[in-house]
Every structure is written in C-alpha cells, then in structure tokens.
Short mmCIF file of C-alpha atoms and ligand atoms in Angstrom, two decimals:
data_model
loop_
_atom_site.label_atom_id
_atom_site.label_comp_id
_atom_site.label_asym_id
_atom_site.label_seq_id
_atom_site.Cartn_x
_atom_site.Cartn_y
_atom_site.Cartn_z
CA MET A 1 -16.75 -11.84 14.38
CA SER A 2 -14.50 -14.61 15.69
CA PHE A 3 -11.86 -15.77 13.21
CA ASN A 4 -13.81 -18.35 11.23
CA LEU A 5 -11.62 -19.08 8.22
CA GLN A 6 -14.20 -21.14 6.32
CA LYS A 7 -16.83 -18.44 6.75
CA ILE A 8 -14.31 -15.76 5.69
CA ARG A 9 -13.37 -17.75 2.58
CA SER A 10 -17.02 -18.14 1.65
CA ASP A 11 -17.26 -14.33 1.52
CA PHE A 12 -14.86 -14.28 -1.46
CA PRO A 13 -16.59 -15.65 -4.60
CA ILE A 14 -13.33 -15.84 -6.56
CA LEU A 15 -11.78 -18.27 -4.08
CA SER A 16 -14.07 -21.05 -5.25
CA ARG A 17 -12.94 -20.94 -8.88
CA GLU A 18 -10.45 -23.23 -10.55
CA VAL A 19 -7.37 -22.32 -12.57
CA ASN A 20 -5.96 -24.84 -15.04
CA GLY A 21 -8.16 -27.53 -13.49
CA TYR A 22 -6.89 -26.90 -9.92
CA PRO A 23 -8.51 -24.95 -7.08
CA LEU A 24 -7.23 -21.38 -7.20
CA VAL A 25 -4.53 -20.71 -4.60
CA TYR A 26 -4.23 -16.93 -4.63
CA LEU A 27 -0.89 -15.83 -3.19
CA ASP A 28 -0.45 -12.51 -4.98
CA ASN A 29 -2.11 -10.39 -2.32
CA ALA A 30 0.67 -7.80 -2.23
CA ALA A 31 -0.18 -6.98 -5.86
CA THR A 32 -3.89 -6.73 -5.14
CA SER A 33 -6.26 -8.36 -2.68
CA GLN A 34 -9.42 -10.26 -3.55
CA LYS A 35 -12.83 -8.72 -2.81
CA PRO A 36 -15.48 -10.07 -0.45
CA LYS A 37 -19.13 -10.05 -1.50
CA GLN A 38 -19.82 -7.27 1.03
CA VAL A 39 -17.63 -4.95 -1.11
CA ILE A 40 -18.98 -6.27 -4.41
CA ASP A 41 -22.53 -5.74 -3.07
CA ALA A 42 -21.72 -2.12 -2.13
CA ILE A 43 -20.63 -1.51 -5.74
CA VAL A 44 -23.74 -3.16 -7.20
CA ASP A 45 -25.97 -1.28 -4.74
CA TYR A 46 -24.46 2.09 -5.69
CA TYR A 47 -24.89 1.60 -9.43
CA SER A 48 -28.29 -0.08 -9.05
CA ASN A 49 -29.86 2.37 -6.64
CA TYR A 50 -28.24 5.77 -6.17
CA ASN A 51 -25.66 6.48 -8.87
CA ALA A 52 -25.33 10.30 -9.18
CA ASN A 53 -22.66 12.97 -9.14
CA ILE A 54 -21.81 14.29 -5.68
CA HIS A 55 -21.58 17.72 -4.04
CA ARG A 56 -23.43 19.14 -7.03
CA GLY A 57 -27.12 18.34 -7.12
CA VAL A 58 -30.04 19.21 -4.87
CA HIS A 59 -31.85 16.10 -6.10
CA THR A 60 -32.30 13.07 -3.86
CA LEU A 61 -29.93 10.72 -5.68
CA SER A 62 -27.10 13.25 -5.56
CA GLN A 63 -27.66 13.80 -1.87
CA GLU A 64 -27.73 10.07 -1.15
CA ALA A 65 -24.50 9.57 -3.09
CA THR A 66 -22.87 12.58 -1.39
CA ASP A 67 -23.88 11.30 2.05
CA ALA A 68 -22.53 7.81 1.34
CA TYR A 69 -19.24 9.17 -0.05
CA GLU A 70 -18.71 11.51 2.90
CA ALA A 71 -19.71 8.76 5.34
CA ALA A 72 -16.92 6.65 3.80
CA ARG A 73 -14.47 9.51 4.37
CA HIS A 74 -15.49 9.65 8.05
CA LYS A 75 -15.18 5.88 8.36
CA ILE A 76 -11.65 6.05 6.95
CA GLN A 77 -10.80 8.96 9.28
CA ALA A 78 -11.92 6.91 12.28
CA HIS A 79 -10.10 3.80 11.06
CA PHE A 80 -6.75 5.60 10.74
CA ASN A 81 -7.42 7.88 13.72
CA ALA A 82 -6.90 11.08 11.75
CA LYS A 83 -7.82 14.17 13.72
CA GLU A 84 -10.13 15.66 11.09
CA ALA A 85 -12.11 14.15 8.20
CA CYS A 86 -10.82 16.95 5.95
CA GLU A 87 -7.32 15.50 6.35
CA ILE A 88 -8.43 12.44 4.34
CA ILE A 89 -8.13 13.18 0.63
CA PHE A 90 -9.52 10.65 -1.80
CA THR A 91 -7.03 9.79 -4.54
CA ALA A 92 -6.77 7.24 -7.33
CA GLY A 93 -4.35 5.26 -5.15
CA THR A 94 -0.92 5.34 -3.55
CA THR A 95 0.93 6.48 -6.68
CA HIS A 96 -1.46 9.39 -7.17
CA GLY A 97 -1.10 10.44 -3.51
CA ILE A 98 2.70 10.46 -3.70
CA ASN A 99 2.69 12.51 -6.90
CA LEU A 100 0.24 14.95 -5.33
CA VAL A 101 2.63 15.58 -2.43
CA ALA A 102 5.68 15.76 -4.74
CA ASN A 103 3.89 18.38 -6.82
CA GLY A 104 3.13 20.42 -3.69
CA PHE A 105 6.76 20.30 -2.62
CA SER A 106 7.94 21.54 -6.03
CA GLU A 107 6.98 25.02 -4.85
CA ILE A 108 8.62 24.60 -1.44
CA LEU A 109 12.00 23.00 -2.17
CA LYS A 110 15.03 25.03 -3.12
CA LYS A 111 18.35 24.07 -4.73
CA GLY A 112 20.49 22.14 -2.24
CA ASP A 113 17.57 20.96 -0.08
CA GLU A 114 17.60 17.24 0.58
CA ILE A 115 15.03 14.46 0.32
CA ILE A 116 15.72 11.10 1.96
CA VAL A 117 14.22 7.86 0.66
CA SER A 118 15.01 4.29 1.64
CA ALA A 119 16.85 1.62 -0.33
CA MET A 120 13.77 -0.61 -0.31
CA GLU A 121 11.28 1.65 -2.04
CA HIS A 122 8.79 0.79 -4.76
CA HIS A 123 9.40 2.70 -8.01
CA SER A 124 6.44 4.94 -7.23
CA ASN A 125 8.43 6.14 -4.22
CA ILE A 126 11.59 6.81 -6.20
CA VAL A 127 10.62 8.26 -9.57
CA PRO A 128 8.41 11.18 -8.34
CA TRP A 129 11.23 12.34 -6.03
CA GLN A 130 13.81 12.10 -8.82
CA MET A 131 11.51 14.20 -10.99
CA LEU A 132 11.10 16.66 -8.12
CA CYS A 133 14.89 16.89 -7.63
CA GLU A 134 15.39 17.57 -11.34
CA LYS A 135 12.81 20.35 -11.19
CA THR A 136 14.03 22.00 -7.97
CA GLY A 137 17.75 21.21 -7.70
CA ALA A 138 17.11 19.29 -4.47
CA VAL A 139 19.30 16.24 -3.76
CA LEU A 140 18.08 12.67 -3.21
CA LYS A 141 19.77 10.67 -0.41
CA VAL A 142 19.21 6.98 0.25
CA ILE A 143 19.05 5.11 3.58
CA PRO A 144 20.96 1.86 2.95
CA MET A 145 19.74 -1.58 3.94
CA ASN A 146 21.66 -4.66 5.10
CA GLU A 147 21.68 -8.25 3.78
CA GLU A 148 18.63 -9.10 5.88
CA GLY A 149 16.66 -6.41 4.08
CA VAL A 150 16.54 -4.13 7.13
CA LEU A 151 17.23 -0.39 7.00
CA VAL A 152 20.47 0.70 8.69
CA PHE A 153 19.14 3.18 11.23
CA SER A 154 22.56 4.53 12.23
CA GLU A 155 23.14 5.54 8.58
CA TYR A 156 19.74 7.21 8.46
CA LYS A 157 20.67 9.36 11.45
CA LYS A 158 23.87 10.43 9.67
CA LEU A 159 21.92 11.52 6.57
CA LEU A 160 19.64 13.86 8.53
CA SER A 161 20.57 17.54 8.72
CA ASN A 162 18.92 20.92 8.57
CA LYS A 163 19.02 20.55 4.77
CA THR A 164 16.58 17.62 4.98
CA LYS A 165 13.11 18.77 4.02
CA LEU A 166 11.30 15.50 3.39
CA VAL A 167 11.80 11.86 4.40
CA PHE A 168 10.02 9.22 2.45
CA VAL A 169 9.80 5.59 3.47
CA ASN A 170 7.43 2.69 3.00
CA HIS A 171 5.78 1.23 6.07
CA ILE A 172 6.25 -2.31 4.73
CA SER A 173 8.41 -3.32 1.77
CA ASN A 174 6.41 -4.94 -1.03
CA ALA A 175 9.37 -7.02 -2.21
CA LEU A 176 10.76 -8.17 1.16
CA GLY A 177 7.94 -7.85 3.68
CA THR A 178 10.17 -5.88 6.07
CA ILE A 179 8.21 -3.71 8.52
CA ASN A 180 10.11 -0.45 8.88
CA PRO A 181 10.43 1.36 12.25
CA ILE A 182 8.44 4.34 11.03
CA LYS A 183 7.72 5.81 14.48
CA LYS A 184 11.46 6.15 15.13
CA ILE A 185 12.07 7.40 11.58
CA ILE A 186 9.40 10.09 11.99
CA GLU A 187 10.71 11.20 15.39
CA LYS A 188 14.24 11.63 14.08
CA ALA A 189 13.09 13.52 10.96
CA HIS A 190 11.00 15.91 13.03
CA GLN A 191 14.04 16.69 15.19
CA VAL A 192 15.63 18.36 12.14
CA GLY A 193 12.36 19.94 10.99
CA ALA A 194 11.77 17.56 8.05
CA ALA A 195 8.32 16.31 7.04
CA VAL A 196 7.68 12.57 6.60
CA LEU A 197 5.57 10.80 4.04
CA VAL A 198 4.90 7.11 4.73
CA ASP A 199 3.77 4.77 1.96
CA GLY A 200 1.21 2.44 3.49
CA ALA A 201 0.37 0.52 0.30
CA GLN A 202 1.56 -2.75 1.84
CA SER A 203 0.76 -2.14 5.49
CA CYS A 204 -2.91 -1.31 5.71
CA SER A 205 -4.14 -4.80 4.86
CA HIS A 206 -2.10 -6.25 7.73
CA ILE A 207 -2.08 -3.63 10.48
CA LYS A 208 -4.09 -0.60 11.55
CA PRO A 209 -1.87 2.49 11.70
CA ASP A 210 -2.76 5.20 14.25
CA LEU A 211 -1.83 8.33 12.33
CA GLN A 212 -2.06 10.74 15.26
CA LYS A 213 0.09 8.50 17.43
CA LEU A 214 2.65 8.17 14.65
CA ASP A 215 2.60 11.95 14.21
CA VAL A 216 3.20 11.38 10.49
CA ASP A 217 2.80 14.33 8.12
CA PHE A 218 1.55 12.39 5.08
CA TYR A 219 0.36 8.79 4.71
CA VAL A 220 -0.82 7.15 1.49
CA THR A 221 -2.49 3.87 0.66
CA SER A 222 -4.61 2.11 -1.98
CA ALA A 223 -8.03 0.56 -1.38
CA HIS A 224 -7.32 -2.38 -3.69
CA LYS A 225 -4.71 -3.79 -1.31
CA MET A 226 -7.34 -3.78 1.46
CA CYS A 227 -10.16 -5.76 -0.16
CA GLY A 228 -11.49 -2.59 -1.79
CA PRO A 229 -11.69 -1.71 -5.49
CA THR A 230 -8.89 -0.47 -7.77
CA GLY A 231 -8.65 3.20 -8.75
CA VAL A 232 -9.20 4.64 -5.28
CA GLY A 233 -7.05 5.34 -2.25
CA ILE A 234 -6.34 8.02 0.28
CA LEU A 235 -3.74 10.60 1.07
CA TYR A 236 -3.75 11.67 4.69
CA MET A 237 -2.11 15.00 5.28
CA LYS A 238 -1.98 17.06 8.43
CA GLU A 239 -4.32 20.00 8.07
CA ALA A 240 -1.45 22.51 8.29
CA TRP A 241 0.26 20.84 5.31
CA GLY A 242 -3.02 20.78 3.40
CA ASN A 243 -3.33 24.53 3.82
CA LYS A 244 0.29 25.07 2.79
CA LEU A 245 0.61 22.85 -0.33
CA ALA A 246 -0.57 24.07 -3.71
CA PRO A 247 -3.32 22.04 -5.40
CA TYR A 248 -2.23 19.26 -7.74
CA GLN A 249 -4.90 19.67 -10.40
CA GLY A 250 -7.28 22.47 -11.29
CA GLY A 251 -10.91 21.86 -12.14
CA GLY A 252 -14.43 21.54 -10.79
CA GLU A 253 -15.10 21.16 -7.07
CA MET A 254 -11.66 22.38 -5.94
CA ILE A 255 -12.54 26.08 -6.16
CA ALA A 256 -14.10 28.69 -3.90
CA GLU A 257 -14.62 31.26 -6.66
CA VAL A 258 -13.60 31.49 -10.32
CA THR A 259 -13.33 34.58 -12.47
CA PHE A 260 -11.12 35.11 -15.51
CA GLU A 261 -8.94 37.36 -13.39
CA LYS A 262 -8.39 35.07 -10.41
CA THR A 263 -9.48 31.77 -8.86
CA THR A 264 -9.56 31.06 -5.16
CA TYR A 265 -9.45 27.50 -3.88
CA ALA A 266 -11.82 25.50 -1.73
CA GLY A 267 -10.71 24.35 1.70
CA LEU A 268 -9.62 20.82 2.56
CA PRO A 269 -10.18 18.18 1.33
CA HIS A 270 -11.83 19.57 -1.83
CA LYS A 271 -8.80 21.67 -2.78
CA PHE A 272 -7.07 18.40 -3.74
CA GLU A 273 -10.10 16.64 -5.26
CA ALA A 274 -10.62 18.28 -8.65
CA GLY A 275 -13.21 16.74 -10.99
CA THR A 276 -15.75 13.98 -10.47
CA PRO A 277 -14.13 11.49 -8.12
CA ASN A 278 -14.37 7.71 -8.04
CA ILE A 279 -17.62 7.92 -6.06
CA CYS A 280 -18.44 4.24 -6.09
CA GLY A 281 -14.81 3.41 -5.28
CA GLY A 282 -14.83 5.63 -2.20
CA ILE A 283 -18.07 4.09 -0.94
CA ALA A 284 -16.79 0.56 -1.58
CA PHE A 285 -13.52 1.43 0.20
CA GLY A 286 -15.66 2.27 3.24
CA ALA A 287 -17.36 -1.13 2.94
CA ALA A 288 -13.94 -2.83 2.78
CA ILE A 289 -12.81 -1.05 5.94
CA ASP A 290 -15.98 -2.20 7.70
CA TYR A 291 -15.32 -5.76 6.55
CA LEU A 292 -11.72 -5.83 7.78
CA ASN A 293 -12.65 -4.29 11.11
CA GLU A 294 -15.39 -6.83 11.62
CA ILE A 295 -12.78 -9.59 11.38
CA GLY A 296 -10.39 -7.49 13.46
CA PHE A 297 -6.77 -6.61 12.80
CA GLU A 298 -5.46 -8.58 15.76
CA ALA A 299 -6.97 -11.76 14.34
CA ILE A 300 -5.78 -10.90 10.82
CA GLU A 301 -2.22 -10.33 12.05
CA ALA A 302 -2.16 -13.50 14.14
CA HIS A 303 -3.35 -15.70 11.26
CA GLU A 304 -1.01 -14.11 8.73
CA ASN A 305 1.95 -14.53 11.10
CA GLU A 306 1.13 -18.22 11.37
CA LEU A 307 1.05 -18.49 7.56
CA LEU A 308 4.37 -16.63 7.31
CA LYS A 309 6.08 -18.82 9.88
CA TYR A 310 4.81 -22.06 8.33
CA ALA A 311 5.60 -21.00 4.75
CA THR A 312 9.12 -19.87 5.71
CA GLU A 313 9.87 -23.15 7.50
CA GLN A 314 8.48 -25.33 4.72
CA LEU A 315 10.10 -23.45 1.85
CA LEU A 316 13.50 -23.46 3.56
CA GLU A 317 13.35 -27.28 3.54
CA ILE A 318 13.87 -27.09 -0.24
CA GLU A 319 17.54 -27.34 -1.05
CA GLY A 320 18.98 -24.33 -2.85
CA LEU A 321 16.06 -22.07 -1.90
CA LYS A 322 16.99 -18.64 -0.56
CA ILE A 323 14.60 -16.17 1.02
CA TYR A 324 15.16 -12.41 0.61
CA GLY A 325 13.93 -10.33 3.52
CA THR A 326 14.88 -12.14 6.71
CA GLY A 327 14.65 -9.35 9.27
CA PRO A 328 12.90 -9.85 12.63
CA ASP A 329 9.93 -7.56 11.82
CA LYS A 330 8.19 -9.01 8.82
CA THR A 331 4.75 -9.33 7.36
CA SER A 332 3.37 -12.26 5.35
CA VAL A 333 5.49 -11.89 2.21
CA VAL A 334 8.00 -14.54 1.19
CA SER A 335 10.32 -13.55 -1.66
CA PHE A 336 12.61 -16.35 -2.81
CA ASN A 337 14.75 -17.91 -5.53
CA ILE A 338 16.07 -21.37 -6.17
CA GLU A 339 19.69 -21.56 -7.20
CA GLY A 340 20.12 -21.82 -10.96
CA ILE A 341 16.42 -21.36 -11.81
CA HIS A 342 14.83 -18.18 -13.17
CA PRO A 343 11.94 -16.94 -11.00
CA TYR A 344 9.74 -16.53 -14.08
CA ASP A 345 10.02 -20.26 -14.83
CA ILE A 346 8.91 -21.17 -11.30
CA GLY A 347 5.98 -18.73 -11.53
CA THR A 348 4.88 -20.23 -14.85
CA ILE A 349 4.93 -23.81 -13.57
CA VAL A 350 3.13 -23.10 -10.30
CA ASP A 351 0.44 -21.25 -12.27
CA LYS A 352 -0.18 -24.44 -14.24
CA LEU A 353 -1.04 -25.94 -10.84
CA GLY A 354 -3.51 -23.15 -10.00
CA ILE A 355 -1.17 -21.09 -7.82
CA ALA A 356 -0.88 -17.33 -8.34
CA VAL A 357 2.41 -15.76 -7.23
CA ARG A 358 4.23 -12.73 -8.59
CA THR A 359 7.62 -13.05 -10.26
CA GLY A 360 10.10 -10.35 -11.31
CA HIS A 361 11.48 -7.20 -9.72
CA HIS A 362 8.15 -6.21 -8.10
CA CYS A 363 8.65 -2.57 -9.19
CA ALA A 364 11.60 -2.42 -6.79
CA GLN A 365 14.62 -2.78 -9.07
CA PRO A 366 17.14 -1.24 -6.62
CA ILE A 367 16.40 -4.11 -4.19
CA MET A 368 17.13 -6.66 -6.93
CA ASP A 369 20.33 -4.79 -7.84
CA PHE A 370 21.38 -4.87 -4.17
CA TYR A 371 21.07 -8.68 -4.13
CA LYS A 372 22.44 -8.94 -7.71
CA ILE A 373 19.44 -10.94 -8.91
CA PRO A 374 17.00 -10.38 -11.80
CA GLY A 375 13.99 -10.85 -9.57
CA THR A 376 12.31 -13.21 -7.13
CA VAL A 377 9.26 -15.40 -6.77
CA ARG A 378 6.99 -13.61 -4.30
CA ALA A 379 4.25 -15.40 -2.37
CA SER A 380 2.19 -12.90 -0.39
CA PHE A 381 -0.43 -14.19 2.02
CA ALA A 382 -3.71 -12.67 3.17
CA PHE A 383 -5.98 -13.53 6.10
CA TYR A 384 -8.15 -15.69 3.83
CA ASN A 385 -5.27 -18.03 2.92
CA THR A 386 -4.89 -21.42 4.59
CA LEU A 387 -2.05 -23.64 5.77
CA GLU A 388 -3.19 -26.17 3.13
CA GLU A 389 -2.56 -23.50 0.49
CA VAL A 390 0.97 -23.09 1.84
CA ASP A 391 1.40 -26.87 1.39
CA ALA A 392 0.11 -26.58 -2.18
CA LEU A 393 2.68 -23.85 -2.87
CA VAL A 394 5.56 -25.82 -1.36
CA ASN A 395 4.65 -28.96 -3.32
CA ALA A 396 4.31 -26.97 -6.54
CA VAL A 397 7.71 -25.31 -6.01
CA LYS A 398 9.28 -28.74 -5.39
CA LYS A 399 7.71 -30.01 -8.61
CA ALA A 400 8.97 -26.93 -10.50
CA LYS A 401 12.45 -27.47 -9.13
CA MET A 402 12.42 -31.09 -10.26
CA MET A 403 11.29 -30.15 -13.78
CA LEU A 404 13.75 -27.27 -14.16
CA SER A 405 16.93 -28.67 -12.57
N1 C6P B 1 2.75 -2.69 -5.38
C1 C6P B 1 3.06 -5.02 -5.92
O1 C6P B 1 2.83 -6.05 -6.57
P1 C6P B 1 -0.69 1.62 -6.60
O2 C6P B 1 -0.32 0.93 -7.86
O3 C6P B 1 -0.64 3.12 -6.75
O4 C6P B 1 -1.95 1.13 -5.98
O5 C6P B 1 0.46 1.23 -5.53
C2 C6P B 1 1.80 1.45 -5.82
C3 C6P B 1 2.65 0.94 -4.73
C4 C6P B 1 3.34 1.83 -3.93
N2 C6P B 1 4.08 1.44 -2.89
C5 C6P B 1 4.22 0.14 -2.58
C6 C6P B 1 5.03 -0.25 -1.38
C7 C6P B 1 3.55 -0.83 -3.35
O6 C6P B 1 3.70 -2.10 -3.03
C8 C6P B 1 2.78 -0.43 -4.47
C9 C6P B 1 2.12 -1.44 -5.35
C10 C6P B 1 2.20 -3.79 -6.13
O7 C6P B 1 3.96 -5.00 -5.08
C11 C6P B 1 1.98 -3.50 -7.57
S1 C6P B 1 3.44 -2.95 -8.39
#
C-alpha cells in the first residue's frame, strides 16, 4: 500500500466521531492506539464464527481457533525476526511480561547481584525490579540521563561489572520520546555476562525491531499500542532463557504431566502460558501486525517524523513553552509545559476543543522529579494523524494559554 493518509484514516471508525462538538483529534497514541476496522473485523469474525478454547478440543471449532492463534504467533515471530516461534510467549501485555521475567530471576539472583535500569523508565520497569531486589537482596542501579532526556552512556559503562546480572531499559521513553541506543546497551551488558530485557511498549508502533540482530535476551510489548486490542502482548525470550527460567504461574496447558507427587512442565512457549489465554486478542494482534506491515514501517516512520518536526517547530513558537525530551533520536512524542500553568488545566481546555492529550507524570515519576515538575502535557502522534491536527493542537494550546495566564 502506498501511504494514502485519507484511505488510512477511513480505516479507523473512531476518527470520524466528534468530541464536545469538534472533530476528534486523537493525540494520546502513546497511551493506546486506535483500532482499524481490519482489527475490529478480526475480533467480530472470531466471536461470530469460531469461538472455542484452544489446544484442548478435537472438534472443528477448537482446531480452527488453535490454528488461527498459532498462525498469529508465527506472524509475530516473523515480524520481530525471532529465531523460533516458541520464543514468542503471549502475555496480557508489557507489564505482565516484565513481571514474568522478574519472577523467573527471583530464583537466579543472589544477595549482592546487581540489576541496572535507566532513569527514564515507566513504573512498570521500576517496581517489579524493586520487588525483586527486596526478595533477593540484589541491588538496583540507575543509568542517569542528562537535561536533554538522553541516557549518559559513559555512566552506564561505569555501572557494569561482573556483579551485573540484568540490564533493563526501554527502547523508547513514553514520557520523552527518546530512542535509546539499545544495540550498544546490549553489547556492553553481554561483555560482562549480563542479560538484557528491553521494554518495547513505545517502540513497536513506530519501528520494527529485529530481535536476532539486536541479540536481546528478552523483549516485551503490548498489542494495544500497535493498533491491536488491550489485554494481550508478547514476551520474546531466547530459547535458552525460556528453558532456564521457572514458570510464572501454574495451571492448565503449562504442564507435561501432573500427579500429586510431582508435576513436570510443558516446553516453550506453553510453560509460560498457564490457563485459557486471550485467544481473540492474540488473533487480533496478528491482524494488527498485518495491517501495519501493509502500510510499511518506513512510511510510518517518515510520516511520524514529519509530524514530530512540524509539531515541535509550531509549539516552540508559543512563548513560555518548554519541551522535555530534546535529544537527537526521538519518536513522535512531544511532552511540554507552559510556564506558570498546570499541565492538567491545559489538558482540560484542549479536550473541550476535541483534542485528546495525556497530562500528568505518565507513570514515569522519576523523570518528573528530575525536571522538578509535577507533570507535562504529552501529545503523541501516530501515522494516522495529520498536519492539520497539529495545527488544531497548537491553536488550542494558544487558546488555553490565553485563558489561563
Ligand atoms: N504506557 C502511557 O500512557 P501496559 O500497560 O502493560 O500495556 O504497558 C505498560 C508500559 C510499559 N512501558 C512503557 C514504556 C509504557 O509506555 C507503558 C504504558 C502508557 O505512556 C500507559 S501508562
């Protein structure tokens, strides 16, 4: 498909609605993306035609559902260039994937071992590691960032030692839009024998990571950020790690054999997929991946970069407006404040004009503490946004400033 913005927009039913009497301008894509009819249709088709439990029945519906679910797993494997389909574990989303890995490491880490996270992590990338440290006696270290919202690589190198067992960093910061140099981060961690988990919650809607090329040990993301449904995501883990880590939950489908004396576990990926999964979600995630690939990630990236550049230039024309996250490698997120005005007030006024942005700490309080601010207004753009929508945002922010100053 060539990049036909009007055609793309017509795929998203929600984009034609109004909010408060204005056309919806949806700029909260980092929180969750909107869904094209191709994904909505996949959900309706599943529940209308072949809803059944998977891996369990010999009947036709169960086999159709199993085939569709496993086909989605293969699609996702191909998309991320994982070596094996069994390395793709369906989860409830990024948070679930991170907790699954943290649980596995609770049996590996010893007192005095070290885990490194970055200063620009989402709470779901901080709290599970703090809980893990409390349980194991491991120590949490933090890679600092500079005023631009860029990680200080020289400090990262100093933190690494043979005590480092796990490095955890997001691919793209949800609050700043910074794209982190994960290839370099992974290479350095591997030199001291540490494993790396990358949080791809914010990256996978903008770029297409090649997991084998990155040589990453674990990678997590959520379908809902990628035009798929909520409540489903994936954890990629190298097969060797999958065989090493203990299962997260016990239950149906994750076993090889159960007796009251002893249970043995199924192989990958089922070992980590206890209970009835989000079958429809997995299938619809596959449909979302197809949709994004049909548009093409090069085209998506090019359009979003144009939106980012235009929005940055236009917003900076407003006196007193400061953008947080000004590094050279950035995705289409603009986090800002206007001097003397609370971000919540700006968010409330622009909503009255039909514009959806997120305000607050964005589940990344340490970033706000670093800048000594309560929060920001965050406009996050997707490939279906337009330059006219950027204009609408800028005009609405100007209006808000006038009303609140
Ligand atoms: N960030 C945002 O508005 P879940 O909720 O599990 O799908 O994703 C959690 C998560 C983890 N890491 C990063 C970098 C994220 O951005 C998010 C979700 C949303 O920024 C909702 S808080």
